[in-house]
Coordinates of C-alpha atoms in Angstrom, one line a residue:
M121 CA 0.1 0.1 0.4
H122 CA 1.4 3.4 -0.4
A123 CA -0.1 7.1 0.0
S124 CA -2.0 8.9 -2.8
N125 CA -4.1 11.8 -3.2
K126 CA -4.6 11.8 -6.8
P127 CA -8.4 11.4 -7.7
D128 CA -8.8 8.1 -9.7
A129 CA -11.0 7.8 -13.4
L130 CA -14.9 7.6 -11.9
H131 CA -14.0 10.9 -9.9
S132 CA -13.9 9.8 -6.4
P133 CA -12.5 12.5 -3.8
G134 CA -9.2 10.9 -3.9
W135 CA -7.4 7.4 -2.9
R136 CA -6.3 7.9 0.7
V137 CA -4.8 4.6 0.8
A138 CA -4.3 2.8 -2.6
A139 CA -5.9 -0.5 -2.3
G140 CA -3.9 -2.5 -4.0
A141 CA -5.3 -5.7 -5.5
H142 CA -8.9 -4.2 -4.7
A143 CA -8.9 -1.1 -6.2
V144 CA -11.8 -2.4 -8.5
A145 CA -13.5 -3.8 -6.0
V146 CA -13.1 -0.2 -3.5
R147 CA -14.2 2.1 -6.3
G148 CA -17.6 -0.3 -6.5
I149 CA -18.2 -0.5 -3.4
W150 CA -17.6 3.6 -3.3
V151 CA -20.0 4.2 -6.0
G152 CA -22.6 1.8 -5.4
A153 CA -22.7 -0.5 -7.7
L154 CA -21.3 -3.2 -5.6
G155 CA -21.6 -5.0 -1.9
R156 CA -24.5 -5.7 -0.2
T157 CA -26.0 -4.7 3.4
V158 CA -25.1 -6.6 6.3
R159 CA -26.1 -3.9 8.9
C160 CA -26.7 -0.6 9.1
V161 CA -27.8 1.7 12.1
P162 CA -27.9 6.0 12.2
N163 CA -24.8 7.1 9.9
R164 CA -22.9 3.9 9.6
R165 CA -24.0 1.0 6.9
T166 CA -21.4 -1.5 6.8
V167 CA -21.8 -3.6 3.2
M168 CA -19.7 -7.3 1.8
A169 CA -18.1 -7.7 -1.6
R170 CA -16.7 -10.3 -3.0
S171 CA -12.9 -9.7 -4.1
D172 CA -10.2 -11.2 -5.6
G173 CA -11.1 -14.7 -4.2
S174 CA -12.0 -12.9 -0.3
W175 CA -14.7 -10.4 1.4
L176 CA -14.6 -7.5 2.0
F177 CA -16.5 -5.5 4.0
G178 CA -17.0 -1.5 3.5
K179 CA -18.1 0.6 6.9
W180 CA -19.3 3.5 5.6
R181 CA -20.3 6.8 7.6
T182 CA -21.9 9.9 8.2
G183 CA -20.4 13.1 10.4
A184 CA -17.8 11.0 11.5
R185 CA -14.8 11.0 10.2
R186 CA -12.9 11.1 13.8
S187 CA -14.1 7.7 14.2
A188 CA -12.5 6.5 10.5
A189 CA -9.3 7.8 11.3
A190 CA -9.6 6.2 14.9
E191 CA -10.3 3.2 13.7
W192 CA -7.9 3.1 10.1
H193 CA -5.4 3.9 13.2
W194 CA -5.7 0.8 14.7
L195 CA -6.0 -1.8 12.5
H196 CA -2.2 -0.8 11.6
V197 CA -1.4 -0.5 15.7
L198 CA -2.7 -3.5 17.2
P199 CA -1.6 -6.3 14.4
L200 CA 2.1 -4.8 15.8
L201 CA 1.1 -5.5 19.5
G202 CA 0.6 -9.1 18.7
L203 CA -3.8 -8.4 18.1
H204 CA -5.2 -10.5 14.9
T205 CA -7.6 -7.4 13.1
P206 CA -8.8 -7.4 10.2
K207 CA -6.7 -6.1 7.0
P208 CA -7.0 -2.7 6.4
V209 CA -8.0 -2.3 2.3
A210 CA -8.1 1.4 1.8
W211 CA -10.2 4.6 3.2
L212 CA -12.0 7.1 1.6
G213 CA -13.9 10.3 1.7
R214 CA -15.8 13.7 0.4
G215 CA -18.0 16.5 2.9
R216 CA -19.1 14.1 5.6
R217 CA -19.3 10.7 4.0
T218 CA -16.2 8.3 4.7
L219 CA -15.9 4.8 4.0
L220 CA -13.4 2.4 5.5
V221 CA -12.7 -1.1 3.9
T222 CA -11.1 -4.1 5.1
G223 CA -10.9 -7.7 4.3
G224 CA -13.0 -10.1 6.4
V225 CA -11.7 -12.1 9.2
P226 CA -12.0 -15.7 9.5
G227 CA -15.1 -18.1 11.1
R228 CA -17.7 -16.0 13.2
G229 CA -18.5 -14.3 16.4
L230 CA -17.9 -16.5 19.7
D231 CA -21.1 -15.1 20.2
A232 CA -22.2 -17.1 17.5
W233 CA -20.4 -19.8 18.5
A234 CA -21.4 -20.5 22.0
A235 CA -25.2 -21.1 21.0
V236 CA -23.4 -23.5 18.2
A237 CA -21.2 -25.0 21.5
R238 CA -23.9 -25.1 23.7
A239 CA -26.3 -26.9 20.6
E240 CA -24.0 -29.1 19.9
G241 CA -22.1 -30.1 23.1
W242 CA -19.0 -28.7 22.9
L243 CA -19.3 -25.5 24.9
P244 CA -16.4 -26.8 27.3
A245 CA -14.2 -26.8 24.0
L246 CA -15.3 -23.0 23.9
V247 CA -14.7 -21.9 27.6
R248 CA -10.8 -23.9 26.6
Y249 CA -10.3 -22.0 23.9
V250 CA -11.6 -18.3 25.6
I251 CA -9.4 -18.5 28.0
A252 CA -6.4 -19.9 26.5
E253 CA -7.0 -17.2 23.6
V254 CA -8.6 -14.2 24.1
A255 CA -7.4 -13.8 28.2
P256 CA -4.2 -13.2 26.7
A257 CA -5.0 -11.2 23.9
V258 CA -7.0 -8.4 26.3
R259 CA -3.9 -8.2 29.0
R260 CA -1.5 -8.0 26.0
L261 CA -4.1 -4.9 25.5
H262 CA -4.1 -3.7 28.0
G263 CA -0.5 -4.1 29.1
H264 CA 0.0 -2.0 26.3
G265 CA -1.9 0.7 28.4
L266 CA -4.8 0.9 25.8
V267 CA -8.5 -0.4 26.3
Y268 CA -11.2 -1.9 23.7
R269 CA -14.3 0.1 25.2
D270 CA -16.5 -2.0 23.2
L271 CA -15.6 -5.6 24.0
Y272 CA -17.9 -8.0 23.7
W273 CA -18.0 -11.6 21.7
N274 CA -20.0 -10.1 18.6
H275 CA -16.6 -8.4 18.4
V276 CA -14.5 -11.2 18.9
F277 CA -14.4 -13.6 16.3
A278 CA -12.7 -17.5 15.5
D279 CA -12.6 -19.6 12.9
D280 CA -13.3 -22.8 14.4
P281 CA -12.0 -22.7 18.8
R282 CA -12.6 -26.5 18.5
R283 CA -9.0 -26.5 15.9
G284 CA -7.8 -23.7 18.1
G285 CA -6.1 -20.7 16.1
P286 CA -5.9 -16.4 17.1
A287 CA -9.2 -14.2 18.4
W288 CA -9.6 -11.6 15.9
F289 CA -10.9 -8.3 17.0
V290 CA -12.9 -6.0 14.6
D291 CA -14.5 -2.5 15.4
V292 CA -12.0 -1.2 17.1
E293 CA -12.6 2.6 16.4
R294 CA -13.1 2.6 19.4
V295 CA -9.3 2.2 21.8
F296 CA -7.8 4.2 23.1
Q297 CA -4.8 4.9 25.6
P298 CA -6.5 7.0 29.1
R299 CA -4.8 9.3 31.1
W300 CA -7.0 8.5 33.6
R301 CA -9.4 6.5 35.5
W302 CA -7.3 3.4 34.5
R303 CA -9.0 0.5 36.7
R304 CA -12.9 1.8 35.6
W305 CA -11.9 1.5 31.8
V306 CA -10.3 -2.1 32.6
V307 CA -13.3 -2.6 34.6
K308 CA -15.7 -2.2 31.6
D309 CA -13.9 -4.0 28.8
L310 CA -13.9 -7.0 31.3
A311 CA -17.1 -6.2 32.2
G312 CA -18.4 -6.8 28.7
L313 CA -17.0 -9.3 27.6
W314 CA -18.5 -11.2 31.5
A315 CA -22.2 -9.8 29.8
S316 CA -22.3 -10.6 26.7
W317 CA -22.1 -14.7 26.8
P318 CA -25.4 -15.3 25.6
V319 CA -25.4 -18.6 27.0
E320 CA -24.9 -20.0 30.4
V321 CA -21.7 -21.3 32.0
S322 CA -21.0 -21.5 35.7
V323 CA -19.2 -18.7 37.7
R324 CA -16.5 -20.7 38.1
Q325 CA -15.6 -21.0 34.4
G326 CA -16.0 -17.5 34.4
L327 CA -13.6 -16.7 36.8
R328 CA -11.3 -19.3 35.5
F329 CA -11.6 -16.6 32.4
L330 CA -10.2 -14.0 34.4
R331 CA -7.5 -15.8 36.6
A332 CA -6.4 -16.2 32.7
Y333 CA -6.5 -12.7 32.5
L334 CA -4.7 -11.5 35.4
G335 CA -2.4 -13.9 35.7
T336 CA -2.7 -14.3 39.4
D337 CA -4.4 -15.5 42.5
L338 CA -7.6 -14.3 42.0
R339 CA -7.6 -13.8 45.8
D340 CA -5.4 -11.0 45.5
D341 CA -8.3 -9.0 43.0
R342 CA -11.2 -10.1 44.7
R343 CA -12.4 -6.1 44.9
L344 CA -11.8 -5.8 40.8
I345 CA -14.0 -9.0 40.4
A346 CA -16.5 -7.8 42.4
A347 CA -16.5 -4.0 40.0
I348 CA -16.2 -6.8 37.0
R349 CA -19.4 -7.9 38.6
R350 CA -21.2 -5.2 39.1
K351 CA -20.2 -3.6 36.2
A352 CA -21.6 -6.4 34.0
A353 CA -25.1 -6.4 36.2
R354 CA -25.5 -2.6 35.0
I355 CA -24.5 -3.6 31.5
R356 CA -27.1 -6.2 31.3
G357 CA -29.7 -4.2 32.6
H358 CA -29.4 -1.1 29.9
T359 CA -31.2 -1.2 26.7
P360 CA -29.2 -1.5 23.2
R361 CA -29.0 0.8 21.1
Y362 CA -29.8 -0.5 18.2
G363 CA -31.7 -3.7 17.6

């Protein structure tokens, strides 16, 4: 990839980043000739399109250029810290509209995998997977002084947890580095995971995840665990902004 400010033949606003092998597909998404909508909320729409044998996802935003810039930034930075995220492909903008295009990630969200695992009888294997893969990844993120702020299981993907492999983190636009109230943000991240697990598991299994994250005996962090569980209860009581 290389920076470019030259307008293309379709008179786009200019590629902020060249799209390489996916340039034709990116142009198609930009002009509305390619892609089907997979999610739509006020001021944001996500489309999915096929390109060069792989899937691309285009996230349209209106009036949220700062969010688009933040996501583009973290898509480049987080892999340097050892986290797996979608491959950044292109970022374009005109006026109040921006389009950020990424590659797809393997599999499905771990919230969806949880429903499958419960139905098929391999939920314990999924719990072992998130303890082995997700807990260390979140610890690594926090170890670099960063928090996710949107850490729910539908934002963590895996190919097939029964076969292992890395966890992939999507929708990274809200990642940031707090200057104060660090504990509050850590609690929010961990409580988001605790609250959004969609199937019933024992408290002991939840604590095993926290022990893997902390890397210490839980008795050393009882106040933190209590704060996480209180915050998780509040999160579960929230009404979602969008369906």
